[in-house]
Coordinates of C-alpha atoms in Angstrom, one line a residue:
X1461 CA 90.2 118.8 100.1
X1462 CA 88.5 116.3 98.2
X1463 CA 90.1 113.6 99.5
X1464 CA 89.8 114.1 103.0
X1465 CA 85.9 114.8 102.1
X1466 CA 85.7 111.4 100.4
X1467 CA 87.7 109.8 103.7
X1468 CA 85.3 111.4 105.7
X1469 CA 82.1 110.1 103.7
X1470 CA 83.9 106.5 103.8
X1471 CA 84.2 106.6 107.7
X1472 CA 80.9 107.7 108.6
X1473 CA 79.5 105.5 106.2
X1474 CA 81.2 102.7 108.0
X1475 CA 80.1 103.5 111.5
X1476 CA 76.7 104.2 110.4
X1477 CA 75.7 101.1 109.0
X1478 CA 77.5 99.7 112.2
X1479 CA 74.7 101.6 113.7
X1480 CA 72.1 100.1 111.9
X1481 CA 72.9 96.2 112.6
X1482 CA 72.4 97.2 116.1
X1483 CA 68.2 97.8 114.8
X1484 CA 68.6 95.1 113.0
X1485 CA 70.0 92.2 113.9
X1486 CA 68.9 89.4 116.8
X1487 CA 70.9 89.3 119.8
X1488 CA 72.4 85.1 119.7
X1489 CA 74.8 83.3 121.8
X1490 CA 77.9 82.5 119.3
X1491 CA 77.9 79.2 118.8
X1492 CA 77.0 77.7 122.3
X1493 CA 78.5 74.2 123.2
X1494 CA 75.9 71.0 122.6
X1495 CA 75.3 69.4 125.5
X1496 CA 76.6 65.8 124.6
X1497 CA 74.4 63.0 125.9
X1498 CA 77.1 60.0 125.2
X1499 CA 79.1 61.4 127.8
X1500 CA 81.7 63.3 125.1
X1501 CA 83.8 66.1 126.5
X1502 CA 84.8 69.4 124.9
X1503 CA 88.5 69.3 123.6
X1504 CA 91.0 72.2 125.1
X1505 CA 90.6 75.1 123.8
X1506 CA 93.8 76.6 122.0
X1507 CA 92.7 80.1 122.4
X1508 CA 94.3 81.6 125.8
X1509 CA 91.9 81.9 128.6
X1510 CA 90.2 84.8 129.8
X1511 CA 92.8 87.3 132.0
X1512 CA 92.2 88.6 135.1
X1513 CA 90.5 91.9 135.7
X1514 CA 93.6 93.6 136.8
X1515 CA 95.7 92.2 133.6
X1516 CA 93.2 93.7 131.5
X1517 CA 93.5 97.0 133.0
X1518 CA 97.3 96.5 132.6
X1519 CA 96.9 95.9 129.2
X1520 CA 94.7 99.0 128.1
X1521 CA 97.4 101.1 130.2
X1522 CA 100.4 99.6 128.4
X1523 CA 98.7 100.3 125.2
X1524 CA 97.7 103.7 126.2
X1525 CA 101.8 104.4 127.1
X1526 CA 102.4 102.6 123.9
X1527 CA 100.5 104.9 121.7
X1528 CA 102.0 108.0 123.4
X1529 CA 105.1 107.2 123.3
X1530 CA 105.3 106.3 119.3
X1531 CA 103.3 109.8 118.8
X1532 CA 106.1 111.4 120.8
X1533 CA 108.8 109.5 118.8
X1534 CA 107.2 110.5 115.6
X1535 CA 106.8 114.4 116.2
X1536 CA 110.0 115.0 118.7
X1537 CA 112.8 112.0 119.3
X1538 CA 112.4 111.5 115.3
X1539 CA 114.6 108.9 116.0
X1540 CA 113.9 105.5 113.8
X1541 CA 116.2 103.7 116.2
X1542 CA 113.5 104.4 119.2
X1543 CA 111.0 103.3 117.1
X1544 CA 112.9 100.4 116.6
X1545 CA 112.7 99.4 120.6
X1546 CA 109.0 100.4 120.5
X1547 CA 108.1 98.2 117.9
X1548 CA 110.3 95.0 119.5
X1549 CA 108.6 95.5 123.1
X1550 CA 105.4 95.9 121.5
X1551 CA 106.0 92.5 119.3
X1552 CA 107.2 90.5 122.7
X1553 CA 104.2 91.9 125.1
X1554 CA 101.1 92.3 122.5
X1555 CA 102.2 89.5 120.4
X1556 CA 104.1 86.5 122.4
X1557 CA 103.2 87.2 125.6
X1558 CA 99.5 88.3 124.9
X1559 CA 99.6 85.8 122.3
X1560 CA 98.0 88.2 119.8
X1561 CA 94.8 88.4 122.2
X1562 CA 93.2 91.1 122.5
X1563 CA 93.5 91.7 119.3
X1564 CA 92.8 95.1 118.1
X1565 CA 92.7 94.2 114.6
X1566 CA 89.8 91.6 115.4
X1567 CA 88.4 94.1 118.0
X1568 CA 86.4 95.5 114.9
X1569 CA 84.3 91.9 115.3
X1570 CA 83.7 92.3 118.3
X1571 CA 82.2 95.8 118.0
X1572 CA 80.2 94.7 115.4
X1573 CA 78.6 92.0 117.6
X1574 CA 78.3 94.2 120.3
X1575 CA 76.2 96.8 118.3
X1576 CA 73.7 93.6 116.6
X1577 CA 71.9 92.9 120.0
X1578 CA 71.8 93.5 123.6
X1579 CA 73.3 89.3 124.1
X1580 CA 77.1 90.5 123.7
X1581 CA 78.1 92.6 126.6
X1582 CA 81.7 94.2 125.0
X1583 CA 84.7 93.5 127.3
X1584 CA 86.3 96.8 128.2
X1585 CA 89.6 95.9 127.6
X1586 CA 88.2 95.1 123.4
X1587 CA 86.5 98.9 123.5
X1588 CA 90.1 100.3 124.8
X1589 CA 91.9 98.0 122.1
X1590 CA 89.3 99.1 119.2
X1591 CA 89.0 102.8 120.2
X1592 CA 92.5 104.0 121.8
X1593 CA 94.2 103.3 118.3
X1594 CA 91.5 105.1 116.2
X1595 CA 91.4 108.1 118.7
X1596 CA 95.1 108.6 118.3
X1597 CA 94.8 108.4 114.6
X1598 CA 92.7 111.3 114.6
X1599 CA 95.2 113.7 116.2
X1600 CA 98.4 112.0 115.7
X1601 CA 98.3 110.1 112.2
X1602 CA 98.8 106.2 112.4
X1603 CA 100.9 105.9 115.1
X1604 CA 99.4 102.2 116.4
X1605 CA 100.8 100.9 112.8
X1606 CA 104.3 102.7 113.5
X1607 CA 105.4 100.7 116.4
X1608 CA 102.6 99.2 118.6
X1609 CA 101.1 96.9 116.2
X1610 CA 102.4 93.1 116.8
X1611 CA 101.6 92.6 113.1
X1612 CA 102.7 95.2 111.7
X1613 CA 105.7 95.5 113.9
X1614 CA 106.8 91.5 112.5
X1615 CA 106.4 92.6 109.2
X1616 CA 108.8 95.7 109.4
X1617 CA 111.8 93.7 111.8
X1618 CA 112.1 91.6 108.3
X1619 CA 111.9 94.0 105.5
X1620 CA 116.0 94.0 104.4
X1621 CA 115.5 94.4 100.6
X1622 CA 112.4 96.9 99.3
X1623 CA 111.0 96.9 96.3
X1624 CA 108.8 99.0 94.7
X1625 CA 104.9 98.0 94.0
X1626 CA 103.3 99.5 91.3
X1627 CA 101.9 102.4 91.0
X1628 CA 98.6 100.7 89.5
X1629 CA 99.3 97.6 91.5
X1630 CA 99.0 99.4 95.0
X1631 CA 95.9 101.1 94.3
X1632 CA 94.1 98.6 93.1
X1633 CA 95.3 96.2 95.9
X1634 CA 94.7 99.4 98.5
X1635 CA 91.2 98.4 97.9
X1636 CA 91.3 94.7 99.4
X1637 CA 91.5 96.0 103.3
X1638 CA 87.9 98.1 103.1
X1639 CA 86.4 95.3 101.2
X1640 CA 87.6 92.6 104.5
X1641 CA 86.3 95.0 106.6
X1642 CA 83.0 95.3 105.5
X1643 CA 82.9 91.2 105.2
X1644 CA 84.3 91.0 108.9
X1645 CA 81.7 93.5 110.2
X1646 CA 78.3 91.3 108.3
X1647 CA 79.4 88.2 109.4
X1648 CA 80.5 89.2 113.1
X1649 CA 77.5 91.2 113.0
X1650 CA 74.9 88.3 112.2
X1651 CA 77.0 85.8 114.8
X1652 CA 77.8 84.2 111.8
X1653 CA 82.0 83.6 111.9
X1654 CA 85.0 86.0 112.9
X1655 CA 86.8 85.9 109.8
X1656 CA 89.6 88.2 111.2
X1657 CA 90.8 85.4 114.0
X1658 CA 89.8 82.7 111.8
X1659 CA 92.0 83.7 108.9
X1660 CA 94.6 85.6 111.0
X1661 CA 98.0 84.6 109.6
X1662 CA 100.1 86.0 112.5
X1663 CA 98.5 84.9 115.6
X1664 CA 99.6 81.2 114.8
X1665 CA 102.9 82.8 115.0
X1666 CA 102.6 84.3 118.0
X1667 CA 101.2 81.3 120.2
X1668 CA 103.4 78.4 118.0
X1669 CA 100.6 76.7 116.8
X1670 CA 97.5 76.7 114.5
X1671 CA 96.1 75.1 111.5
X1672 CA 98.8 74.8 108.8
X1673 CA 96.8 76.8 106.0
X1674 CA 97.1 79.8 108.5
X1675 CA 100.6 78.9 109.4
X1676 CA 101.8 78.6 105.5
X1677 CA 100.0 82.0 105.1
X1678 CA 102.1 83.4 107.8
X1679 CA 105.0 82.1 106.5
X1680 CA 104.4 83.0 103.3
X1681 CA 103.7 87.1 104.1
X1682 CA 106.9 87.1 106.5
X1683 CA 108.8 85.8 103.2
X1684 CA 107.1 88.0 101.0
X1685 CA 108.0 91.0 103.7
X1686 CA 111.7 90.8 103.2
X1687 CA 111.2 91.8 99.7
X1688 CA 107.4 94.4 99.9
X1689 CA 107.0 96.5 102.9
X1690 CA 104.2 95.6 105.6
X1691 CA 102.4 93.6 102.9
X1692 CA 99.6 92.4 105.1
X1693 CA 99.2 96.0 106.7
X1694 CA 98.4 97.6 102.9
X1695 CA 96.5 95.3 100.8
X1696 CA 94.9 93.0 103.8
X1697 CA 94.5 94.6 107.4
X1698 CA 90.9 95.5 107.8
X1699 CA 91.9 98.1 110.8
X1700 CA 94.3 99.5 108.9
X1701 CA 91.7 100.7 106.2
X1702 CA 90.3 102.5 109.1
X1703 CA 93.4 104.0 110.4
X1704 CA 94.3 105.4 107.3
X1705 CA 90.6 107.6 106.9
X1706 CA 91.4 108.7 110.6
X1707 CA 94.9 109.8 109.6
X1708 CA 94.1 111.7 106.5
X1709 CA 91.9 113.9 108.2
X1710 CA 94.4 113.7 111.5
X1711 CA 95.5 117.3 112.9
X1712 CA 99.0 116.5 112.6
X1713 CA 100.7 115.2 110.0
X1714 CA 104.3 113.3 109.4
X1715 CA 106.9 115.4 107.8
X1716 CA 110.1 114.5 106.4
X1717 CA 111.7 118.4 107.4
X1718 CA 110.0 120.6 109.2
X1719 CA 111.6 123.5 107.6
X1720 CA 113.4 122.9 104.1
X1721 CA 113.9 120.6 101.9
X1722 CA 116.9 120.4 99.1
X1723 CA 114.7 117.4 97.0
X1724 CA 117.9 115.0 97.3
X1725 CA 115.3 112.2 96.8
X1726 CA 116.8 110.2 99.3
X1727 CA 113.2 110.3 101.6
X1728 CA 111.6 108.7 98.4
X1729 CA 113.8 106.1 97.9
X1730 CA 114.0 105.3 102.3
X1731 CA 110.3 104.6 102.1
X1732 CA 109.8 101.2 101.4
X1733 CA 105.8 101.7 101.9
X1734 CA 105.0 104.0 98.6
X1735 CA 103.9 106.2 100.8
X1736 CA 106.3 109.4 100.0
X1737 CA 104.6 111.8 97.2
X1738 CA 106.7 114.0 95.1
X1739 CA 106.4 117.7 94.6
X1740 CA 103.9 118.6 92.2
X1741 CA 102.9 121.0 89.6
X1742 CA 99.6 120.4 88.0
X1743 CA 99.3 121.5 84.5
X1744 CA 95.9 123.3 83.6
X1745 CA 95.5 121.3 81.0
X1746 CA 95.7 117.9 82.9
X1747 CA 93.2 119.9 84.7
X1748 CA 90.5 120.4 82.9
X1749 CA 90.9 116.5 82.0
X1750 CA 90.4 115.9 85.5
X1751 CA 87.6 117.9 85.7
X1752 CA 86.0 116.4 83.3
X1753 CA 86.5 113.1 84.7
X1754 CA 85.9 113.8 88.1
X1755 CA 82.4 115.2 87.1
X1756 CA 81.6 112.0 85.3
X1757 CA 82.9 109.7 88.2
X1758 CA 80.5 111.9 90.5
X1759 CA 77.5 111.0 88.4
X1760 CA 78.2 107.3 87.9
X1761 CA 78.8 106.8 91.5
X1762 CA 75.4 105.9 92.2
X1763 CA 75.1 103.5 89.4
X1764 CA 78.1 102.1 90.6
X1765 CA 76.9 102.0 94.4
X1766 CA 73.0 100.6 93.4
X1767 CA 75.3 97.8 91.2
X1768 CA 77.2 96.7 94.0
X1769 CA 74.1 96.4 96.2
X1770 CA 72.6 94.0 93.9
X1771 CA 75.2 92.0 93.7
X1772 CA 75.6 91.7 97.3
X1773 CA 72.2 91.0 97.1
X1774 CA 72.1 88.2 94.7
X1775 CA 75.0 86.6 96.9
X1776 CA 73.0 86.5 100.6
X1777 CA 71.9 83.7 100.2
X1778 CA 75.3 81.8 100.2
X1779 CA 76.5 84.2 102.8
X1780 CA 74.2 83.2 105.0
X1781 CA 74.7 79.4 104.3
X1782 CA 77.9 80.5 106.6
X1783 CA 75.8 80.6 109.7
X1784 CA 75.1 77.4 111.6
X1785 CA 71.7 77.8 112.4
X1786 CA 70.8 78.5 108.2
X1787 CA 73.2 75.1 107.9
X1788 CA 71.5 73.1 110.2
X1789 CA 68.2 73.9 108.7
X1790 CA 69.5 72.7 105.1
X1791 CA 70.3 69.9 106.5
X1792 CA 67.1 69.1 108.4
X1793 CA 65.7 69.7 105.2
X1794 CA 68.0 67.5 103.0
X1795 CA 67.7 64.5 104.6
X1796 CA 64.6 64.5 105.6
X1797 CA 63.0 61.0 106.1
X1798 CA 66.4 59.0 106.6
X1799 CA 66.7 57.7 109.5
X1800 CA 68.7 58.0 112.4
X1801 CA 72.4 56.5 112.5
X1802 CA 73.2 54.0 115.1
X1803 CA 75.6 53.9 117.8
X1804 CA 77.3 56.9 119.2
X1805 CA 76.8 59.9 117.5
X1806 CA 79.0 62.6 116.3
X1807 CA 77.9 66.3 117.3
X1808 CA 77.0 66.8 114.0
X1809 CA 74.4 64.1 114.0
X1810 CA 72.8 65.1 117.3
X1811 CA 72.7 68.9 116.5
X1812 CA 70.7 67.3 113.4
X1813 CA 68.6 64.9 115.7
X1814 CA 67.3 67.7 118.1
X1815 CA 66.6 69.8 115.4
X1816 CA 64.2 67.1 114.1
X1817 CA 62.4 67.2 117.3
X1818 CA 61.4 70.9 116.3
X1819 CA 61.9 71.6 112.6
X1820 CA 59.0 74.2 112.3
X1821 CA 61.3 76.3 114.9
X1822 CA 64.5 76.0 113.4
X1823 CA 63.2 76.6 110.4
X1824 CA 61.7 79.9 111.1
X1825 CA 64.7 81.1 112.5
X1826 CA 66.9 80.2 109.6
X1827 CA 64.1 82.0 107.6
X1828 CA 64.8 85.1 109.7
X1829 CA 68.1 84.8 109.2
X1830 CA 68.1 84.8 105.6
X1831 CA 66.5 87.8 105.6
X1832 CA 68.8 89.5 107.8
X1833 CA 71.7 88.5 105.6
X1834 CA 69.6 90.0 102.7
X1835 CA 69.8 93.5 104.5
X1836 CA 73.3 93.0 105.3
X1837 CA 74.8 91.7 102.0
X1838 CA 73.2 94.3 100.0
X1839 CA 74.7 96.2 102.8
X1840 CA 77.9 95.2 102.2
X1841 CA 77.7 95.4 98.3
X1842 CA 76.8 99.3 98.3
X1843 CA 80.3 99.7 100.8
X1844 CA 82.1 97.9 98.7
X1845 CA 80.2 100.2 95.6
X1846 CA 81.2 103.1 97.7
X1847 CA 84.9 102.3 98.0
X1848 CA 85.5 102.0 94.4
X1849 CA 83.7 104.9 93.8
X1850 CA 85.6 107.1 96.1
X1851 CA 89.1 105.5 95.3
X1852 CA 88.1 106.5 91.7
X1853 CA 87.5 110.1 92.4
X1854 CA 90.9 110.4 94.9
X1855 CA 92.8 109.4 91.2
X1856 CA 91.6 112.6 89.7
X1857 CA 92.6 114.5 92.6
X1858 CA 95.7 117.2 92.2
X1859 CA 97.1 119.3 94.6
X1860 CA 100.2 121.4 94.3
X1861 CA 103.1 119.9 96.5
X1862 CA 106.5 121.7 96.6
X1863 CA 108.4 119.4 98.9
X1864 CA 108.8 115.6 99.5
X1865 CA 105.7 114.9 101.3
X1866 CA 104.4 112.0 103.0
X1867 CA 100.8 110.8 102.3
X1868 CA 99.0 110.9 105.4
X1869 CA 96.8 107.9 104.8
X1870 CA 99.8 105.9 103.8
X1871 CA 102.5 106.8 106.0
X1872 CA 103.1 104.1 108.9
X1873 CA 105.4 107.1 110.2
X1874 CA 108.7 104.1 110.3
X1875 CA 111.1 107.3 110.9
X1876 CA 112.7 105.6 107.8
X1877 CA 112.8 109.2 105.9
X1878 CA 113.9 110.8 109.3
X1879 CA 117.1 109.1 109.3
X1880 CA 117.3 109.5 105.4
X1881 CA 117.2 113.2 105.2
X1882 CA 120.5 114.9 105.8
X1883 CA 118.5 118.5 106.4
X1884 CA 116.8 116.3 109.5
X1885 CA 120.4 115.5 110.6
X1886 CA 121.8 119.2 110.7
X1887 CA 118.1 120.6 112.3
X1888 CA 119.3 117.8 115.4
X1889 CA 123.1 119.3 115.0
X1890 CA 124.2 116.2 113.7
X1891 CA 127.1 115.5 110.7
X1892 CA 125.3 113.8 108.3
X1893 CA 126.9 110.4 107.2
X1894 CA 128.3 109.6 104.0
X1895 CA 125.5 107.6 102.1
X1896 CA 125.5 106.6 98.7
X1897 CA 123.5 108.4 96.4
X1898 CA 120.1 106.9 93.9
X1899 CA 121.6 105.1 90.8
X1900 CA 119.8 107.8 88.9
X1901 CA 121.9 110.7 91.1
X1902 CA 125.1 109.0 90.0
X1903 CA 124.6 108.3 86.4
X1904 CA 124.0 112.1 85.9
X1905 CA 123.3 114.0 89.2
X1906 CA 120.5 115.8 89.6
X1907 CA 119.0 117.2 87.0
X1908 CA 119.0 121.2 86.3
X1909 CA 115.5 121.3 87.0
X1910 CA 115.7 120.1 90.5
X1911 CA 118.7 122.6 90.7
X1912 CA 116.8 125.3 89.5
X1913 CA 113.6 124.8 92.3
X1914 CA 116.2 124.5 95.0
X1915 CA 117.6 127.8 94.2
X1916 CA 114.4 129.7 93.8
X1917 CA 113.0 128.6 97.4
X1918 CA 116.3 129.5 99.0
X1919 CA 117.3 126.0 99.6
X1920 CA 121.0 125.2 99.5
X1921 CA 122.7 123.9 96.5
X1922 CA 124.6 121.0 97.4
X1923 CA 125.9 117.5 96.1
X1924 CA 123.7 115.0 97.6
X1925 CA 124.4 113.1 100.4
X1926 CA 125.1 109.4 99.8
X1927 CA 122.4 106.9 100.5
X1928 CA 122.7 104.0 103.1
X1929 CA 121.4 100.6 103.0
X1930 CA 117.6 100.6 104.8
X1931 CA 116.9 100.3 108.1

């Protein structure tokens, strides 16, 4: 209960301070073109041109079937092989066809912008892209990560040998993905940058071209995703912070058998995400230690939220250095007095030429701006605060879990645990296969303990099935 409290405080946090850029900021056209006087044209854009009505329309219905049909894979086919096919039409329409654009990843930005003034009107086809996956999370768990996702949908087709992240490792890097989102909605909020499409590390994938940094990055995570599951969709993926407070207070949730479970283990080992949480007893000592803790974490959270404010404070002012019109003004004020270069000039020099026919204005606005950022960083730092705060207080959480469970937050719902668990192949009146069983199952089988549990619930006894390779 405490944990879907603290997911709930996170994600109304979030959209309220969404809400208050919209009082807040200035309505500005993102960085309009400078009309050259030398006669210089604007290069071609590489970012695909705008799509016809009906294509958009298309789009939002494909992504609509999409979503239903990886909910109805996850709670009735159960069939890892379906999500299979869902996941390779979703990479070859929303990523090489649609060329990673609309993005609902970057959609977030776009929302942000949208709520900042009344200059962005928000494309409907972005409000379908940012909301549909959200509003599914809510019912149905993550099922846009499971198989509609381009991104996430790359990442999984290459995972072929899992290993394990650390326990200490993945919470602390579990952090990263709020902390870009909170970044991605201040400086999309104050027209200052899109850091989501600017530091996107698939999307150069998807249309064959980009700057090499982003193509080496995307490299790099595919390479990196043969050996860690999804490892842009746990520690990086700014939507995918917000999918996972939708899906832990979701209606439904994934599960590995609906009806028994023998603890084989073989679920645990299938899930190459973390994501599967043993059965737990808590002790009443541990407890009262957590209690202890917990009520200490809850007092130091606002120290810790105030601290992190500050220090997003302190930082605005570099922050805002990020928006052109605050960099055009340092400028103006930096070389002041030297005079004006010969010849033709480079869009640089007669951004800073105009802007020397009317310092006192530009000025003023990069004043305003300043300020702005000041709101927004500080912003930014108590989120950031909050996060660690809450993440803190979910450690000390216990509940009592007597099966292999899934952790709603999580779970990408992959079906990798459907196909694992030989219980889920006799409730579809199926022969399980011969798997090979844990390196821990074979050196000594399972222990007596295990054995014990099994018995008490009513489970069957059995040897366990073997375990095959990953899917």
């Amino acid at each position: 209960m405490r944990s879907s409290f603290s997911y709930r405080l996170l994600l109304a946090t979030f959209l309220g301070w969404m809400l208050i850029f919209s009082l807040d900021a200035r309505a500005a056209q993102r960085f309009p073109p400078p009309d050259f006087e030398s006669g210089h044209s604007l290069p071609e854009t590489t970012v695909p041109a705008a799509r016809a009505v009906a294509l958009e329309y298309l789009d939002i219905a494909v992504l609509a079937v999409a979503l239903s049909v990886a909910s109805w894979i996850i709670f009735r086919k159960r069939s890892r092989k379906a999500m299979i096919g869902l996941s390779v039409f979703s990479l070859l329409y929303f990523g090489f066809w649609k060329q990673g654009c609309v993005c609902a990843i970057g959609s977030v930005q776009n929302v942000a912008l949208a709520l900042a003034g009344n200059g962005y009107s928000l494309p409907v086809s972005v409000l379908a892209f940012f909301a549909l996956p959200l509003g599914v999370a809510l019912f149905f768990g993550r099922a846009f990560c499971a198989g509609v996702c381009p991104h996430g949908a790359l990442q999984d087709l290459v995972l072929r040998k899992p290993v394990k992240v650390p326990a200490w490792l993945e919470h602390g890097l579990g952090v990263l993905p709020f902390v870009y989102l909170g970044a991605a909605v201040l400086f999309a909020a104050t027209g200052s940058a899109f850091l989501i499409c600017q530091y996107d590390p698939f999307v150069p994938v998807f249309r064959m071209s980009g700057r090499w940094l982003m193509v080496a990055a995307g490299v790099a995570l595919l390479v990196l995703g043969v050996f860690v599951g999804r490892p842009y969709c746990r520690f990086l993926c700014p939507l995918g912070a917000l999918l996972k407070i939708s899906a832990t207070v979701s209606r439904l949730r994934v599960r590995v058998t609906p009806a028994t479970c023998t603890q084989c283990r073989l679920c645990e080992h299938s899930c190459p995400f973390g994501a599967m949480r043993n059965p737990e007893t808590p002790d009443p000592r541990a407890l009262q230690k957590d209690r202890r803790t917990l009520t200490a974490l809850l007092a130091a959270a606002p120290v810790i939220i105030l601290a992190s404010a500050w220090v997003g404070w302190t930082f605005s002012d570099v922050a805002a250095r990020m928006h052109p019109t605050v960099s055009l003004s340092e400028r103006v004020v930096r070389e002041k007095g030297t005079p004006t270069p010969t010849g033709v000039l480079s869009p640089d020099d007669l951004a800073l030429e105009r802007a020397r026919q009317a310092p006192d204005k530009l000025l003023n606005e990069a004043v305003q701006i300043r300020d702005k950022f000041r709101i927004g960083s500080s912003m930014f730092g108590a989120w950031v605060g909050l996060v660690i705060a809450v993440k803190l207080i979910s450690l000390c959480r216990r509940r009592i879990r007597k099966d292999f469970e899934p952790d709603q937050g999580s779970c990408v719902a992959c079906a990798r645990c459907f196909e694992a668990c030989p219980d889920e192949w006799i409730r579809r009146g199926l022969t399980p296969p011969s798997w090979q069983a844990p390196e821990s199952e074979q050196a000594g089988g399972r222990s007596s303990q295990e054995t014990q549990n099994s018995s008490e619930r009513g489970h069957p006894v059995a040897e366990p099935p073997k375990r095959r390779e990953s899917l």
